[in-house]
mmCIF file of C-alpha atoms in Angstrom:
data_model
loop_
_atom_site.group_PDB
_atom_site.id
_atom_site.type_symbol
_atom_site.label_atom_id
_atom_site.label_comp_id
_atom_site.label_asym_id
_atom_site.label_seq_id
_atom_site.Cartn_x
_atom_site.Cartn_y
_atom_site.Cartn_z
ATOM 1 C CA ASP K 1383 -68.660 -216.417 42.772
ATOM 2 C CA ALA K 1384 -65.173 -216.762 43.703
ATOM 3 C CA LYS K 1385 -62.977 -213.852 43.030
ATOM 4 C CA THR K 1386 -59.576 -214.734 44.066
ATOM 5 C CA THR K 1387 -57.468 -218.022 43.914
ATOM 6 C CA GLN K 1388 -55.051 -219.319 46.392
ATOM 7 C CA PRO K 1389 -52.581 -222.360 46.626
ATOM 8 C CA PRO K 1390 -54.408 -224.803 48.803
ATOM 9 C CA SER K 1391 -51.099 -225.355 51.270
ATOM 10 C CA MET K 1392 -47.751 -223.934 51.537
ATOM 11 C CA ASP K 1393 -44.922 -224.947 54.261
ATOM 12 C CA CYS K 1394 -42.270 -222.655 55.375
ATOM 13 C CA ALA K 1395 -39.488 -223.016 57.696
ATOM 14 C CA GLU K 1396 -39.248 -221.401 60.915
ATOM 15 C CA GLY K 1397 -37.581 -218.100 60.873
ATOM 16 C CA ARG K 1398 -38.132 -217.906 57.058
ATOM 17 C CA ALA K 1399 -40.346 -215.424 55.453
ATOM 18 C CA ALA K 1400 -43.681 -216.849 54.132
ATOM 19 C CA ASN K 1401 -44.707 -215.354 50.894
ATOM 20 C CA LEU K 1402 -48.599 -216.426 50.455
ATOM 21 C CA PRO K 1403 -49.949 -215.452 46.927
ATOM 22 C CA CYS K 1404 -53.515 -214.538 45.633
ATOM 23 C CA ASN K 1405 -54.596 -214.316 42.073
ATOM 24 C CA HIS K 1406 -57.099 -211.609 41.901
ATOM 25 C CA SER K 1407 -57.543 -211.121 38.111
ATOM 26 C CA THR K 1408 -60.741 -209.601 38.036
ATOM 27 C CA ILE K 1409 -60.655 -207.026 40.569
ATOM 28 C CA SER K 1410 -62.267 -203.931 39.881
ATOM 29 C CA GLY K 1411 -60.792 -200.245 40.595
ATOM 30 C CA ASN K 1412 -62.482 -199.704 43.996
ATOM 31 C CA GLU K 1413 -61.863 -203.055 45.763
ATOM 32 C CA TYR K 1414 -59.654 -203.849 48.232
ATOM 33 C CA VAL K 1415 -57.691 -206.942 49.142
ATOM 34 C CA TYR K 1416 -57.898 -207.901 52.522
ATOM 35 C CA TRP K 1417 -56.138 -210.739 54.587
ATOM 36 C CA TYR K 1418 -57.099 -212.814 57.225
ATOM 37 C CA ARG K 1419 -55.971 -215.874 59.076
ATOM 38 C CA GLN K 1420 -57.832 -218.759 61.152
ATOM 39 C CA ILE K 1421 -55.583 -220.606 63.254
ATOM 40 C CA HIS K 1422 -57.170 -223.927 64.319
ATOM 41 C CA SER K 1423 -60.098 -224.249 65.564
ATOM 42 C CA GLN K 1424 -60.391 -220.023 66.308
ATOM 43 C CA GLY K 1425 -62.325 -217.397 64.643
ATOM 44 C CA PRO K 1426 -60.657 -215.429 61.589
ATOM 45 C CA GLN K 1427 -58.507 -212.763 62.446
ATOM 46 C CA TYR K 1428 -58.181 -209.523 60.198
ATOM 47 C CA ILE K 1429 -54.193 -209.267 59.173
ATOM 48 C CA ILE K 1430 -53.861 -206.323 56.722
ATOM 49 C CA HIS K 1431 -55.578 -204.682 53.267
ATOM 50 C CA GLY K 1432 -54.567 -202.269 50.610
ATOM 51 C CA LEU K 1433 -55.862 -200.796 47.379
ATOM 52 C CA LYS K 1434 -52.929 -200.479 45.198
ATOM 53 C CA ASN K 1435 -50.023 -199.336 47.436
ATOM 54 C CA ASN K 1436 -47.827 -201.674 49.314
ATOM 55 C CA GLU K 1437 -48.688 -201.526 52.964
ATOM 56 C CA THR K 1438 -46.986 -203.222 56.209
ATOM 57 C CA ASN K 1439 -47.827 -203.481 59.854
ATOM 58 C CA GLU K 1440 -47.103 -205.341 62.875
ATOM 59 C CA MET K 1441 -48.037 -208.835 61.642
ATOM 60 C CA ALA K 1442 -47.391 -208.843 58.058
ATOM 61 C CA SER K 1443 -46.517 -206.998 54.536
ATOM 62 C CA LEU K 1444 -48.931 -206.857 51.390
ATOM 63 C CA ILE K 1445 -47.019 -206.623 47.983
ATOM 64 C CA ILE K 1446 -49.991 -205.790 45.392
ATOM 65 C CA THR K 1447 -48.680 -205.912 41.812
ATOM 66 C CA GLU K 1448 -48.825 -202.805 39.771
ATOM 67 C CA ASP K 1449 -51.823 -204.065 37.476
ATOM 68 C CA ARG K 1450 -53.396 -205.047 40.730
ATOM 69 C CA LYS K 1451 -54.017 -208.876 39.603
ATOM 70 C CA SER K 1452 -52.446 -210.431 42.080
ATOM 71 C CA SER K 1453 -50.687 -209.889 45.638
ATOM 72 C CA THR K 1454 -48.112 -211.342 48.502
ATOM 73 C CA LEU K 1455 -48.773 -211.419 51.889
ATOM 74 C CA ILE K 1456 -45.503 -211.638 53.537
ATOM 75 C CA LEU K 1457 -44.925 -212.864 57.095
ATOM 76 C CA PRO K 1458 -40.958 -211.761 57.651
ATOM 77 C CA HIS K 1459 -39.858 -214.316 59.836
ATOM 78 C CA ALA K 1460 -42.134 -216.789 60.179
ATOM 79 C CA THR K 1461 -43.169 -218.976 63.886
ATOM 80 C CA LEU K 1462 -44.856 -222.058 64.585
ATOM 81 C CA ARG K 1463 -47.837 -219.828 65.916
ATOM 82 C CA ASP K 1464 -47.953 -218.391 62.354
ATOM 83 C CA THR K 1465 -49.537 -221.558 60.944
ATOM 84 C CA ALA K 1466 -53.012 -221.206 60.196
ATOM 85 C CA VAL K 1467 -55.555 -220.995 57.012
ATOM 86 C CA TYR K 1468 -54.651 -217.597 55.152
ATOM 87 C CA TYR K 1469 -57.968 -216.272 53.494
ATOM 88 C CA CYS K 1470 -57.338 -213.662 50.685
ATOM 89 C CA ILE K 1471 -60.487 -211.666 50.151
ATOM 90 C CA VAL K 1472 -61.272 -208.348 47.654
ATOM 91 C CA ARG K 1473 -64.080 -206.676 48.335
ATOM 92 C CA VAL K 1474 -64.923 -202.870 48.142
ATOM 93 C CA LYS K 1475 -64.436 -201.246 51.530
ATOM 94 C CA THR K 1476 -67.525 -199.860 52.094
ATOM 95 C CA SER K 1477 -69.695 -202.252 49.956
ATOM 96 C CA TYR K 1478 -72.974 -204.089 50.977
ATOM 97 C CA ASP K 1479 -71.624 -206.771 49.206
ATOM 98 C CA LYS K 1480 -71.186 -209.917 51.586
ATOM 99 C CA VAL K 1481 -67.498 -210.901 52.724
ATOM 100 C CA ILE K 1482 -66.922 -214.475 50.690
ATOM 101 C CA PHE K 1483 -64.552 -216.767 52.808
ATOM 102 C CA GLY K 1484 -62.772 -219.455 49.990
ATOM 103 C CA PRO K 1485 -60.699 -222.204 51.617
ATOM 104 C CA GLY K 1486 -57.736 -220.165 51.738
ATOM 105 C CA THR K 1487 -53.981 -221.798 52.231
ATOM 106 C CA SER K 1488 -53.233 -223.840 54.718
ATOM 107 C CA LEU K 1489 -49.577 -222.838 55.814
ATOM 108 C CA SER K 1490 -47.729 -224.996 57.643
ATOM 109 C CA VAL K 1491 -44.461 -223.365 59.790
ATOM 110 C CA ILE K 1492 -42.098 -226.316 59.939
ATOM 111 C CA PRO K 1493 -39.247 -226.250 62.870
ATOM 112 C CA ASP Y 1215 -61.596 -204.698 76.343
ATOM 113 C CA GLY Y 1216 -63.987 -204.662 73.514
ATOM 114 C CA GLY Y 1217 -64.492 -208.080 71.991
ATOM 115 C CA ILE Y 1218 -66.951 -210.548 70.798
ATOM 116 C CA THR Y 1219 -67.931 -213.946 72.670
ATOM 117 C CA GLN Y 1220 -69.055 -216.860 71.870
ATOM 118 C CA SER Y 1221 -70.089 -219.785 74.384
ATOM 119 C CA PRO Y 1222 -69.898 -222.711 74.598
ATOM 120 C CA LYS Y 1223 -66.422 -223.448 73.079
ATOM 121 C CA TYR Y 1224 -67.964 -227.461 72.913
ATOM 122 C CA LEU Y 1225 -71.815 -228.311 72.565
ATOM 123 C CA PHE Y 1226 -72.872 -231.695 72.426
ATOM 124 C CA ARG Y 1227 -76.505 -232.586 71.647
ATOM 125 C CA LYS Y 1228 -79.247 -235.065 70.554
ATOM 126 C CA GLU Y 1229 -80.306 -235.562 67.007
ATOM 127 C CA GLY Y 1230 -83.715 -234.045 67.263
ATOM 128 C CA GLN Y 1231 -83.158 -231.737 69.553
ATOM 129 C CA ASN Y 1232 -82.924 -227.656 69.089
ATOM 130 C CA VAL Y 1233 -79.754 -225.979 70.541
ATOM 131 C CA THR Y 1234 -78.742 -222.281 70.972
ATOM 132 C CA LEU Y 1235 -75.469 -220.393 70.338
ATOM 133 C CA SER Y 1236 -75.063 -217.818 72.110
ATOM 134 C CA CYS Y 1237 -72.852 -214.549 70.267
ATOM 135 C CA GLU Y 1238 -72.013 -211.395 72.288
ATOM 136 C CA GLN Y 1239 -70.415 -208.277 71.473
ATOM 137 C CA ASN Y 1240 -69.202 -205.431 73.585
ATOM 138 C CA LEU Y 1241 -67.939 -203.191 70.119
ATOM 139 C CA ASN Y 1242 -71.026 -200.991 69.814
ATOM 140 C CA HIS Y 1243 -71.092 -202.540 66.299
ATOM 141 C CA ASP Y 1244 -74.514 -202.533 64.149
ATOM 142 C CA ALA Y 1245 -73.545 -205.635 62.223
ATOM 143 C CA MET Y 1246 -73.636 -209.318 63.325
ATOM 144 C CA TYR Y 1247 -73.235 -212.440 61.082
ATOM 145 C CA TRP Y 1248 -72.962 -216.308 61.985
ATOM 146 C CA TYR Y 1249 -71.009 -218.307 59.600
ATOM 147 C CA ARG Y 1250 -70.738 -222.106 59.638
ATOM 148 C CA GLN Y 1251 -67.268 -223.793 58.770
ATOM 149 C CA ASP Y 1252 -67.296 -227.607 57.958
ATOM 150 C CA PRO Y 1253 -63.860 -229.438 57.747
ATOM 151 C CA GLY Y 1254 -61.025 -227.894 55.247
ATOM 152 C CA GLN Y 1255 -63.805 -225.249 53.972
ATOM 153 C CA GLY Y 1256 -64.111 -221.744 53.762
ATOM 154 C CA LEU Y 1257 -66.951 -219.907 55.633
ATOM 155 C CA ARG Y 1258 -70.718 -220.325 54.486
ATOM 156 C CA LEU Y 1259 -73.054 -217.295 55.527
ATOM 157 C CA ILE Y 1260 -76.023 -218.536 57.572
ATOM 158 C CA TYR Y 1261 -77.455 -215.103 59.059
ATOM 159 C CA TYR Y 1262 -76.465 -211.434 59.078
ATOM 160 C CA SER Y 1263 -78.012 -208.741 61.026
ATOM 161 C CA GLN Y 1264 -77.821 -204.994 60.061
ATOM 162 C CA ILE Y 1265 -79.429 -203.618 63.157
ATOM 163 C CA VAL Y 1266 -81.636 -204.687 66.145
ATOM 164 C CA ASN Y 1267 -84.743 -206.317 65.137
ATOM 165 C CA ASP Y 1268 -83.600 -206.964 61.778
ATOM 166 C CA PHE Y 1269 -81.947 -209.731 60.431
ATOM 167 C CA GLN Y 1270 -81.387 -211.740 56.994
ATOM 168 C CA LYS Y 1271 -80.704 -215.119 55.723
ATOM 169 C CA GLY Y 1272 -77.724 -215.866 54.227
ATOM 170 C CA ASP Y 1273 -76.572 -218.514 51.927
ATOM 171 C CA ILE Y 1274 -77.578 -221.900 53.921
ATOM 172 C CA ALA Y 1275 -79.976 -220.095 56.671
ATOM 173 C CA GLU Y 1276 -82.530 -223.420 56.165
ATOM 174 C CA GLY Y 1277 -82.858 -225.577 59.544
ATOM 175 C CA TYR Y 1278 -81.669 -222.288 61.426
ATOM 176 C CA SER Y 1279 -83.508 -219.472 63.304
ATOM 177 C CA VAL Y 1280 -81.769 -216.186 64.749
ATOM 178 C CA SER Y 1281 -83.211 -213.354 66.508
ATOM 179 C CA ARG Y 1282 -81.685 -209.516 67.266
ATOM 180 C CA GLU Y 1283 -83.806 -208.284 70.047
ATOM 181 C CA LYS Y 1284 -80.315 -206.189 71.801
ATOM 182 C CA LYS Y 1285 -77.412 -204.671 69.948
ATOM 183 C CA GLU Y 1286 -75.000 -206.791 71.641
ATOM 184 C CA SER Y 1287 -76.729 -210.038 71.266
ATOM 185 C CA PHE Y 1288 -77.595 -212.382 68.410
ATOM 186 C CA PRO Y 1289 -78.159 -215.973 69.141
ATOM 187 C CA LEU Y 1290 -78.508 -218.400 66.761
ATOM 188 C CA THR Y 1291 -80.387 -221.736 67.120
ATOM 189 C CA VAL Y 1292 -79.846 -224.576 64.973
ATOM 190 C CA THR Y 1293 -83.344 -226.645 64.557
ATOM 191 C CA SER Y 1294 -83.976 -229.978 64.239
ATOM 192 C CA ALA Y 1295 -84.646 -229.461 60.604
ATOM 193 C CA GLN Y 1296 -81.409 -228.526 59.822
ATOM 194 C CA LYS Y 1297 -79.668 -232.285 58.529
ATOM 195 C CA ASN Y 1298 -76.050 -232.009 59.199
ATOM 196 C CA PRO Y 1299 -75.629 -229.684 62.185
ATOM 197 C CA THR Y 1300 -72.467 -230.973 63.346
ATOM 198 C CA ALA Y 1301 -69.935 -228.405 62.500
ATOM 199 C CA PHE Y 1302 -67.691 -225.332 64.037
ATOM 200 C CA TYR Y 1303 -70.067 -221.800 64.089
ATOM 201 C CA LEU Y 1304 -68.580 -218.378 64.130
ATOM 202 C CA CYS Y 1305 -70.123 -215.041 64.753
ATOM 203 C CA ALA Y 1306 -68.643 -212.201 63.866
ATOM 204 C CA SER Y 1307 -69.773 -208.133 63.997
ATOM 205 C CA SER Y 1308 -68.462 -205.329 62.342
ATOM 206 C CA PRO Y 1309 -69.330 -201.451 62.427
ATOM 207 C CA GLY Y 1310 -71.799 -201.465 59.738
ATOM 208 C CA LEU Y 1311 -73.006 -203.821 57.374
ATOM 209 C CA TRP Y 1312 -70.293 -205.668 55.075
ATOM 210 C CA MET Y 1313 -68.293 -202.254 56.506
ATOM 211 C CA GLY Y 1314 -64.878 -202.225 57.748
ATOM 212 C CA GLU Y 1315 -63.003 -205.558 59.061
ATOM 213 C CA GLN Y 1316 -65.221 -208.218 60.413
ATOM 214 C CA PHE Y 1317 -64.475 -209.467 64.118
ATOM 215 C CA PHE Y 1318 -64.886 -213.049 64.841
ATOM 216 C CA GLY Y 1319 -65.814 -214.633 67.991
ATOM 217 C CA PRO Y 1320 -63.739 -217.735 69.083
ATOM 218 C CA GLY Y 1321 -66.425 -220.153 67.397
ATOM 219 C CA THR Y 1322 -68.558 -223.077 68.846
ATOM 220 C CA ARG Y 1323 -68.101 -226.474 67.980
ATOM 221 C CA LEU Y 1324 -71.275 -228.286 67.970
ATOM 222 C CA THR Y 1325 -71.284 -232.017 67.781
ATOM 223 C CA VAL Y 1326 -74.831 -233.768 67.076
ATOM 224 C CA LEU Y 1327 -74.653 -237.274 68.178
#
């Protein structure tokens, strides 16, 4: 069952912030929001995860709404190398439920 | 450096032949996984393994087989029974079954001619 919905594709100008939305309206209280990305013909790469507070690391920022029904992954200064498919996944951190990768959002960074 | 490797990156086989895809990790992870990805699609789970000598079918196991004789290795065999084997195959590992972040290998693109 799909727990998240993402737009199929987005464009972003190089050097601008890329804001990738994810809806997870049925998220439960102990489920985390994870983001991965997959550059063409490579394996997915972990980016960031969070529960309810906003999170930031060297790659991106994660903004989770107060009701936790949606989130946004922010790449502050997108580069051409950020062109990839971005997957939003919700799951319990120590769950035995399998991880489901949906179709994600294909982000194209344009020069 | 710790990581997960898959070989080869590109593989071509004739229809009707079995082929084995390699996956090795030196992350000391207990759990390993195989996924299949078709163009424009998400990842679909083929098989997974929680520990050595144990593995379970995923969502699309038909036509595939695996073994887990060593913690570091989780090879996938694509048999002639798999009707549409041409795809991108990804191996992953994690510290425990479905626990923590999954680390992915670079993938093997299999083309059956």
